[in-house]
Each structure stands twice: as structure tokens, then as C-alpha cells.
mmCIF file of C-alpha atoms in Angstrom:
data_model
loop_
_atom_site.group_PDB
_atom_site.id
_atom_site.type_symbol
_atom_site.label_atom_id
_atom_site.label_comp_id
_atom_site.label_asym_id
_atom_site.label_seq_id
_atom_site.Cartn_x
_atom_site.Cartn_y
_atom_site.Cartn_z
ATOM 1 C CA UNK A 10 0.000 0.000 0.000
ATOM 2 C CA UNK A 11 1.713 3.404 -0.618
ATOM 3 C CA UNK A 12 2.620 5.649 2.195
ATOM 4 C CA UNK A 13 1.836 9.367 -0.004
ATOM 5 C CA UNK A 14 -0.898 10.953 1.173
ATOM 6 C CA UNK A 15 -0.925 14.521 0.106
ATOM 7 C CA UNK A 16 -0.685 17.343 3.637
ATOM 8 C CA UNK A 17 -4.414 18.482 4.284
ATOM 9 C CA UNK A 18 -4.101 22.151 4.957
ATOM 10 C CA UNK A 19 -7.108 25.174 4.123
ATOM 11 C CA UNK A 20 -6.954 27.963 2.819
ATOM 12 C CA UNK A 21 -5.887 31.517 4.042
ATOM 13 C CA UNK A 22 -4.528 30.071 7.467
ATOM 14 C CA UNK A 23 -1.190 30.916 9.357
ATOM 15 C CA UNK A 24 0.276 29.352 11.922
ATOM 16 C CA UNK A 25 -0.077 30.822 15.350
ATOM 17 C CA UNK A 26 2.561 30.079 17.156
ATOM 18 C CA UNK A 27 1.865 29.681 21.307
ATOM 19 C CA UNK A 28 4.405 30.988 24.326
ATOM 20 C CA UNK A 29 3.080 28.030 26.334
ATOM 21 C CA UNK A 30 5.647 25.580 24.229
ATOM 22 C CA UNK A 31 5.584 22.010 24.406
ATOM 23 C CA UNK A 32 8.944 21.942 26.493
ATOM 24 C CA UNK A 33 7.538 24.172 28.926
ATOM 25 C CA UNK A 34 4.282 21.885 29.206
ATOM 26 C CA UNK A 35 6.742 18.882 29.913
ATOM 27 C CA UNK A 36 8.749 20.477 32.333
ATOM 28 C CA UNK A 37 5.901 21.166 34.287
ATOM 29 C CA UNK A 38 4.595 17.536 33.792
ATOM 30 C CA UNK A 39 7.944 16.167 34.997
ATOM 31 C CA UNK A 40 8.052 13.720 31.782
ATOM 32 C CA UNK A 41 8.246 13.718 27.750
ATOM 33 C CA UNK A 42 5.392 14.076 25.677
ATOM 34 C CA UNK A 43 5.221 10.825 23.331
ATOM 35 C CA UNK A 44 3.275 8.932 21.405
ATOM 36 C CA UNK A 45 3.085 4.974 21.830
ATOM 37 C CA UNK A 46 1.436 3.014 19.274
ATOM 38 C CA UNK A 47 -0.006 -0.099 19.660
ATOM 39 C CA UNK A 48 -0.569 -2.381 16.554
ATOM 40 C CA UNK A 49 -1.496 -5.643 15.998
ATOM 41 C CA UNK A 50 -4.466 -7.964 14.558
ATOM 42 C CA UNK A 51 -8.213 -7.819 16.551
ATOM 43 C CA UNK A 52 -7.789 -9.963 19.995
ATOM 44 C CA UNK A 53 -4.073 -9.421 20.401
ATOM 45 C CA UNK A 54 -4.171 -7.622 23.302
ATOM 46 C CA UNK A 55 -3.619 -3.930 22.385
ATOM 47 C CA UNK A 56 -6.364 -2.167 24.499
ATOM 48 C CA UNK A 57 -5.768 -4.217 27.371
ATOM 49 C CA UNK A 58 -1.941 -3.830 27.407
ATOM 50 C CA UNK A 59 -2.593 -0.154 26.786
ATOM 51 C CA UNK A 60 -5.126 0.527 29.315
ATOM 52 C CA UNK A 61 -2.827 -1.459 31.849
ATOM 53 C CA UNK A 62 0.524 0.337 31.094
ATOM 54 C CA UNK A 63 -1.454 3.804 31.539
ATOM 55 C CA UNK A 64 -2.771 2.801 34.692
ATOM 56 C CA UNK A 65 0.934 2.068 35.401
ATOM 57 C CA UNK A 66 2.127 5.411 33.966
ATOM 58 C CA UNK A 67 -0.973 6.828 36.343
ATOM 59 C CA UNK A 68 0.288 5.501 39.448
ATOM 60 C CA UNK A 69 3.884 6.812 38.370
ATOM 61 C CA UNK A 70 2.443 10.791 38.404
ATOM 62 C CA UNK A 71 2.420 10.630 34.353
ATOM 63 C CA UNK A 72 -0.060 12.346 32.604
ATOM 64 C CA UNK A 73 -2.061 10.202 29.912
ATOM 65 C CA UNK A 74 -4.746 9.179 27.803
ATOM 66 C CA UNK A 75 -5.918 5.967 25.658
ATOM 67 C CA UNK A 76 -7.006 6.804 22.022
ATOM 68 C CA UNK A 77 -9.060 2.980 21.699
ATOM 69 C CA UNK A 78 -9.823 2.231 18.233
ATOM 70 C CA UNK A 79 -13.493 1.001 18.849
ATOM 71 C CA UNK A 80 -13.961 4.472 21.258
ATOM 72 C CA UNK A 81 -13.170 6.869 18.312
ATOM 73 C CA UNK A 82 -15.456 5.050 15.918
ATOM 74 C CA UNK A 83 -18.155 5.969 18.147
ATOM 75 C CA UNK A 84 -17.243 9.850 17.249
ATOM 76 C CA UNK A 85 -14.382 11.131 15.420
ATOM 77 C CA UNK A 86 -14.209 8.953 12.800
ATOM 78 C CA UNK A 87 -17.580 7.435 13.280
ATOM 79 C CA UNK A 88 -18.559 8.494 9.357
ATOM 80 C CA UNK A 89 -15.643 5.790 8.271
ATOM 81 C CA UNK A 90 -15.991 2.194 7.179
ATOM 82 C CA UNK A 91 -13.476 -0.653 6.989
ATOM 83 C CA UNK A 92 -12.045 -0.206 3.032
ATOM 84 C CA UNK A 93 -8.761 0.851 2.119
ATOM 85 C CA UNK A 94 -9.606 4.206 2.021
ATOM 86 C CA UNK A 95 -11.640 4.543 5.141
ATOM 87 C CA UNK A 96 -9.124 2.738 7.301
ATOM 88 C CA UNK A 97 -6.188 5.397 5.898
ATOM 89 C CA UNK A 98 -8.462 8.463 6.934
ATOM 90 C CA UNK A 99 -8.651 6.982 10.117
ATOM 91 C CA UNK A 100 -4.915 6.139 10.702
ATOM 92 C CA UNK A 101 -4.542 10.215 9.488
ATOM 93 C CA UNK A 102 -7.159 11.516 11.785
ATOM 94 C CA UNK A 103 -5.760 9.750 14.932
ATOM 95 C CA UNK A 104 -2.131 10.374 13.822
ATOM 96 C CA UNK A 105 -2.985 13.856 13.647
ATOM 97 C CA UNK A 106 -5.129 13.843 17.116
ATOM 98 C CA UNK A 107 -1.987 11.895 18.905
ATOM 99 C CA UNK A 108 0.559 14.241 18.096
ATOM 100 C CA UNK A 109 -1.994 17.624 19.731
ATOM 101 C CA UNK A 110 -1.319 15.121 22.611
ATOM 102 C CA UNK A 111 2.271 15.168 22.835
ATOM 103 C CA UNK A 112 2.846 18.427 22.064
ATOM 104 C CA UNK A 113 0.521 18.972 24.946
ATOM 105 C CA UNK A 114 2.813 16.945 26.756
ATOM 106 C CA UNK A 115 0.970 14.297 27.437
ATOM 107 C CA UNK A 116 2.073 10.192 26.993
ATOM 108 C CA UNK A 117 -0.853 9.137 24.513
ATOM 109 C CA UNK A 118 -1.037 5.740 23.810
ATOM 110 C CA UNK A 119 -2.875 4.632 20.723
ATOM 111 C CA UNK A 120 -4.258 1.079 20.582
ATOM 112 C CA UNK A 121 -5.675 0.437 16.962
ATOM 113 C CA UNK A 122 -4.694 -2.812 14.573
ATOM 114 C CA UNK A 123 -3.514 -0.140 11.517
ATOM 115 C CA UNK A 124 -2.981 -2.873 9.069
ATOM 116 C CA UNK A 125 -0.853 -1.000 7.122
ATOM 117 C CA UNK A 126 2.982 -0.494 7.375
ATOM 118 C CA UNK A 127 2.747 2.500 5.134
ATOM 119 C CA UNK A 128 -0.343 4.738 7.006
ATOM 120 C CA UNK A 129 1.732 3.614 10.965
ATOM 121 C CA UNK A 130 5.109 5.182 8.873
ATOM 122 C CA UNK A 131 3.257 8.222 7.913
ATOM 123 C CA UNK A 132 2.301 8.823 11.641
ATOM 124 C CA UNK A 133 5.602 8.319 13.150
ATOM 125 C CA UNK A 134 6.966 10.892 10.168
ATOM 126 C CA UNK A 135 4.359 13.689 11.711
ATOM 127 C CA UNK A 136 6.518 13.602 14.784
ATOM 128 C CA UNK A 137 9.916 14.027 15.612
ATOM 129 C CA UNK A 138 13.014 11.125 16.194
ATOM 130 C CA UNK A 139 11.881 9.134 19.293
ATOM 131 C CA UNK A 140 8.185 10.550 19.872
ATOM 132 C CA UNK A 141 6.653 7.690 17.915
ATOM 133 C CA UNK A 142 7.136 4.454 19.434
ATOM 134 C CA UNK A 143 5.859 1.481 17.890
ATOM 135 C CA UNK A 144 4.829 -1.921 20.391
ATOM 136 C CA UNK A 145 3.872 -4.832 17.877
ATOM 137 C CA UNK A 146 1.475 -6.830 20.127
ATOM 138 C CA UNK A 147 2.043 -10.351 18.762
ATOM 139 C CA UNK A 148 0.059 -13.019 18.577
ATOM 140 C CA UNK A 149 -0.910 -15.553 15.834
ATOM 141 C CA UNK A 150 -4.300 -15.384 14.581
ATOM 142 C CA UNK A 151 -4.916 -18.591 15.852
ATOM 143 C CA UNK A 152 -4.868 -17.523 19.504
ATOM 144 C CA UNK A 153 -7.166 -14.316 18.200
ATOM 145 C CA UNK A 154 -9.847 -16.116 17.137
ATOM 146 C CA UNK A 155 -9.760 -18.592 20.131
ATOM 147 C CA UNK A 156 -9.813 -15.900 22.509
ATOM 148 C CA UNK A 157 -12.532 -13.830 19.952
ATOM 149 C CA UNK A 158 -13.899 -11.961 22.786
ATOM 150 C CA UNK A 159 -16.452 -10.012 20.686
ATOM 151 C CA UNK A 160 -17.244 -13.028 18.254
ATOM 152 C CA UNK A 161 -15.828 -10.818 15.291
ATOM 153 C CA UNK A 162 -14.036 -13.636 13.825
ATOM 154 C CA UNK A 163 -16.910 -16.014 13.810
ATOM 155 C CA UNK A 164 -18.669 -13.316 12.293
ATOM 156 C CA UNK A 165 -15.605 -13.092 9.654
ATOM 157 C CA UNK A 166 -15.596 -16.753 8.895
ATOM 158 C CA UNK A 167 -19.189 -16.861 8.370
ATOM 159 C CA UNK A 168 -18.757 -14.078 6.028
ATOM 160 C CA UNK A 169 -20.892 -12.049 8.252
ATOM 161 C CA UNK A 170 -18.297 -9.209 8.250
ATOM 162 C CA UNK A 171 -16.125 -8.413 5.093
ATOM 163 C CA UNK A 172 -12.850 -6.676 5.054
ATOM 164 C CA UNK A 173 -11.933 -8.352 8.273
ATOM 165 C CA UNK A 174 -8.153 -7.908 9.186
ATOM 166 C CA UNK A 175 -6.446 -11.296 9.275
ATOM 167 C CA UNK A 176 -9.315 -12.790 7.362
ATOM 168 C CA UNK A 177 -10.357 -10.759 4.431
ATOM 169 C CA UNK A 178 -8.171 -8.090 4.630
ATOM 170 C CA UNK A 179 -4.071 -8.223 5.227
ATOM 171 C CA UNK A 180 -1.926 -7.154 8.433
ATOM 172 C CA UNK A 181 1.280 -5.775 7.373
ATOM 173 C CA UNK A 182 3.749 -6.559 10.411
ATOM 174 C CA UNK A 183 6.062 -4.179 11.617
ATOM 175 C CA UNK A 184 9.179 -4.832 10.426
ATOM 176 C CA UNK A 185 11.312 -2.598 13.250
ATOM 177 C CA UNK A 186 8.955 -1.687 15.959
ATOM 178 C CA UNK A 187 10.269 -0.148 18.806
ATOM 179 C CA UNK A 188 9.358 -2.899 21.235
ATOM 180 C CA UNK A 189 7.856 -6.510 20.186
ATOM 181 C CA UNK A 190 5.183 -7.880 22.917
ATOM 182 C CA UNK A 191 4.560 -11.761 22.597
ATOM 183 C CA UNK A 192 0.813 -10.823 23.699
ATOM 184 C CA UNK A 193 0.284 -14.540 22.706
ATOM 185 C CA UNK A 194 2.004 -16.224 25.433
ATOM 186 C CA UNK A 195 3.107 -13.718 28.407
ATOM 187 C CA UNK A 196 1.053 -12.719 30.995
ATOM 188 C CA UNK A 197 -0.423 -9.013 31.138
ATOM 189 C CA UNK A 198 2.235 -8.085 34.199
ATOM 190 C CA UNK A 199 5.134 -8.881 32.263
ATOM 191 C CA UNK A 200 3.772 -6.867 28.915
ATOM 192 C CA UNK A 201 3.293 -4.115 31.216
ATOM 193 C CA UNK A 202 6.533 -4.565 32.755
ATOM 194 C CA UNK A 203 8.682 -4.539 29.477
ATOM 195 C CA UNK A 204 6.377 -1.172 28.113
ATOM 196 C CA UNK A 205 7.259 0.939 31.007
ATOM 197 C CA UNK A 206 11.296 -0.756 30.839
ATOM 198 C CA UNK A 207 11.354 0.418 27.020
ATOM 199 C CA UNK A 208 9.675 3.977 27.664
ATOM 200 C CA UNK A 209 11.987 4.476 30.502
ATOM 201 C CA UNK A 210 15.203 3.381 28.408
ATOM 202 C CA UNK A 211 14.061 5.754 26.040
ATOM 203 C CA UNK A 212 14.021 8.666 28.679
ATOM 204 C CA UNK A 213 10.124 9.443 28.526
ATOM 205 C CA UNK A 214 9.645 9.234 32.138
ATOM 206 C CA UNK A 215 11.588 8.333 34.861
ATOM 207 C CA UNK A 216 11.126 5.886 37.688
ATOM 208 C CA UNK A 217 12.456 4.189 40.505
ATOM 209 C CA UNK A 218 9.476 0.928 40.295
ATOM 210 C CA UNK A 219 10.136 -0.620 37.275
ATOM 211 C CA UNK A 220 11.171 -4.061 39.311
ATOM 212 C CA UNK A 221 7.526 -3.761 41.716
ATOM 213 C CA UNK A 222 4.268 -5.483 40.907
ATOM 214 C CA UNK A 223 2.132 -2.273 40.272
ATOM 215 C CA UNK A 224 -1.129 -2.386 41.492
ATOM 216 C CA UNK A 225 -2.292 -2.665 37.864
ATOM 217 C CA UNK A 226 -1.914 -6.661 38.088
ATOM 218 C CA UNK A 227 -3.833 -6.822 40.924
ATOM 219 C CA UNK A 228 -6.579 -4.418 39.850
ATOM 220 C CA UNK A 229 -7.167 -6.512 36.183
ATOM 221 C CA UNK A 230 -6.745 -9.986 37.730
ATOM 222 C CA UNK A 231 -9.645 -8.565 39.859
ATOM 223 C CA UNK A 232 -11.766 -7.256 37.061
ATOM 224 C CA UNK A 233 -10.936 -11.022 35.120
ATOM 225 C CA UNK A 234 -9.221 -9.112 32.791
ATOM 226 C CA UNK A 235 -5.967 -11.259 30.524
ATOM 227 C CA UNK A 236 -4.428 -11.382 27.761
#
């Protein structure tokens, strides 16, 4: 799939340029703005790894939010459908809504299958060297449709649903993500563990817990919530 997608822009605007700056907005939240993207195909884990490693970042003082890929359907881009086309706008539109978050210095973490390698490249090229980082939850499709916890797949095999990602419509893995999660066989703890390990490394925050068991665990195990 080609990456070119020509820069939306209107007409007769200019820039206005704001003296509350991104680096001031970060100092004051004591951590880097950043965007971390979560990929991978339906039932591999993304929105519960994401949700878990912001509840993490939470606990840490970090200031966050989840972009969920069914939630923004329900608004944003609830006018789009499932084609080629459709699924590229949507890629653009939360690209473009993810970066207002990190320049607003906020850790945004995106959890939305983005089939394509080309429309995840064109996000991280928004955004400067090291804002974009990419976490390939993966897990065969095998273990997707066993798990199937909305019964999309069955839907998909049925032919109920068409353009179904993994079934009707091709996943393009990631061929240098930033972090690889084997969502397929770990347990949510140790996902969570090796997010906030990589976002550290890469000097987004800063802790002094990455070896505890954050209360995260503890609160999903409680809610029956896995991987």
C-alpha cells in the first residue's frame, strides 16, 4: 500500500505560534510528551496492554490518555468504514489527534490494529526522532480467534463481516517496531513490565518501580481481565 498521502491544509490560514511551548508543558509535567502506538491484529491484546501500562504510567504521576480504536469510531471517525480508504483516513485523523497530545505533553497511547505499514510510517513521520514508538502486540491469529472476545471472527468466517483484518483483509507486520510484545504467550504483568522498561530506556519518564508489581496486576486480575 503506498505511504503518499498529500498534507491536508485550508486555505488563508497561518500558523499561530503559542508561548506556552511544548517543552515548557513537559517540564511542568515532569516527563516527555510521546506517542506509543499499539498495533497488531483484533484480539491481540492492544487495548488491554494499553489501558494497563497507563494505569501504570498513572500511578507513576504521568499524565495520559488511551485513544481505543473502537472508542473513536463511536465519534471522530464514526462516518468511516473498513475499506482501504476509510481505514487510511482513520490512521490520518488519529495520527494527527496523537501528536496535539504530545505536544501537549501528554504520553498518549494509541491502541488500533492499523494494518498497514505505510499509514503507521506516515504517523511516526508527523513527529519528531523518538516521539513515535511502535509496540507490535504479537500473537498468531490462531490464539485471536480462540480468545474472539467479541465473536468478530466467527462473524468473519461466516462471512458475516467483510474486510476483516487477518481474514479478508491483510496485516502488514512491523518490520522494526520499537518494542515486540509476545501478547500470545506472556502474561499481562510482564507486557506491562517490558512497556514501562522500554519507555523508561528511552528517557520518557523516569522511575524508581520498574522491578515492583504495580497495582495494575492486581486491579485486572480482579476485574478477570488477561491477555
Amino acid at each position: 500500500m503506498s505511504s503518499k498521502l498529500t498534507e491536508l491544509t485550508s486555505n488563508n490560514v497561518v500558523w499561530h505560534n503559542a508561548t506556552v511551548t511544548r517543552a515548557r508543558r513537559e517540564a511542568q509535567n515532569n516527563h516527555r510528551g510521546a506517542i506509543i502506538w499499539f498495533t497488531g491484529l483484533s484480539g491481540s491484546g492492544k487495548s488491554t496492554v494499553a489501558h494497563a501500562v497507563e494505569e501504570a504510567l498513572h500511578q507513576q504521576g504521568c499524565r495520559t490518555f488511551v485513544l481505543d480504536g473502537d472508542n473513536v469510531r463511536h465519534g471522530l471517525c464514526g462516518d468511516l468504514g473498513f475499506s482501504e480508504k476509510d481505514r487510511q483516513e482513520n490512521i490520518r485523523r488519529i495520527g494527527e489527534m496523537a501528536k496535539l497530545f504530545m505536544e501537549a505533553g501528554i504520553i498518549v497511547l494509541t491502541a488500533f490494529i492499523s494494518p498497514y505499514r505505510g499509514d503507521r510510517n506516515r504517523v511516526r513521520g508527523m513527529v519528531g526522532q523518538g516521539d513515535f514508538i511502535e509496540v507490535y502486540c504479537d500473537t498468531p491469529i490462531e490464539v485471536c480467534e480462540m480468545r474472539d472476545v467479541k465473536g468478530l471472527y466467527k462473524k468473519a468466517r461466516a462471512a458475516e463481516i467483510s474486510e476483516f483484518t487477518g481474514i479478508s483483509s491483510p496485516y502488514e507486520m512491523p518490520e522494526t517496531p520499537e518494542l515486540l510484545l509476545n501478547t500470545g504467550a506472556d502474561s499481562l504483568d510482564r507486557c506491562v513490565q517490558e512497556v514501562m522498561a522500554n519507555i523508561a530506556k528511552l528517557g520518557i519518564f523516569t522511575s524508581t518501580h520498574l522491578n515492583q508489581d504495580f497495582e495494575v496486576k492486581n486491579q485486572y486480575q480482579e476485574n478477570g481481565t488477561q491477555l
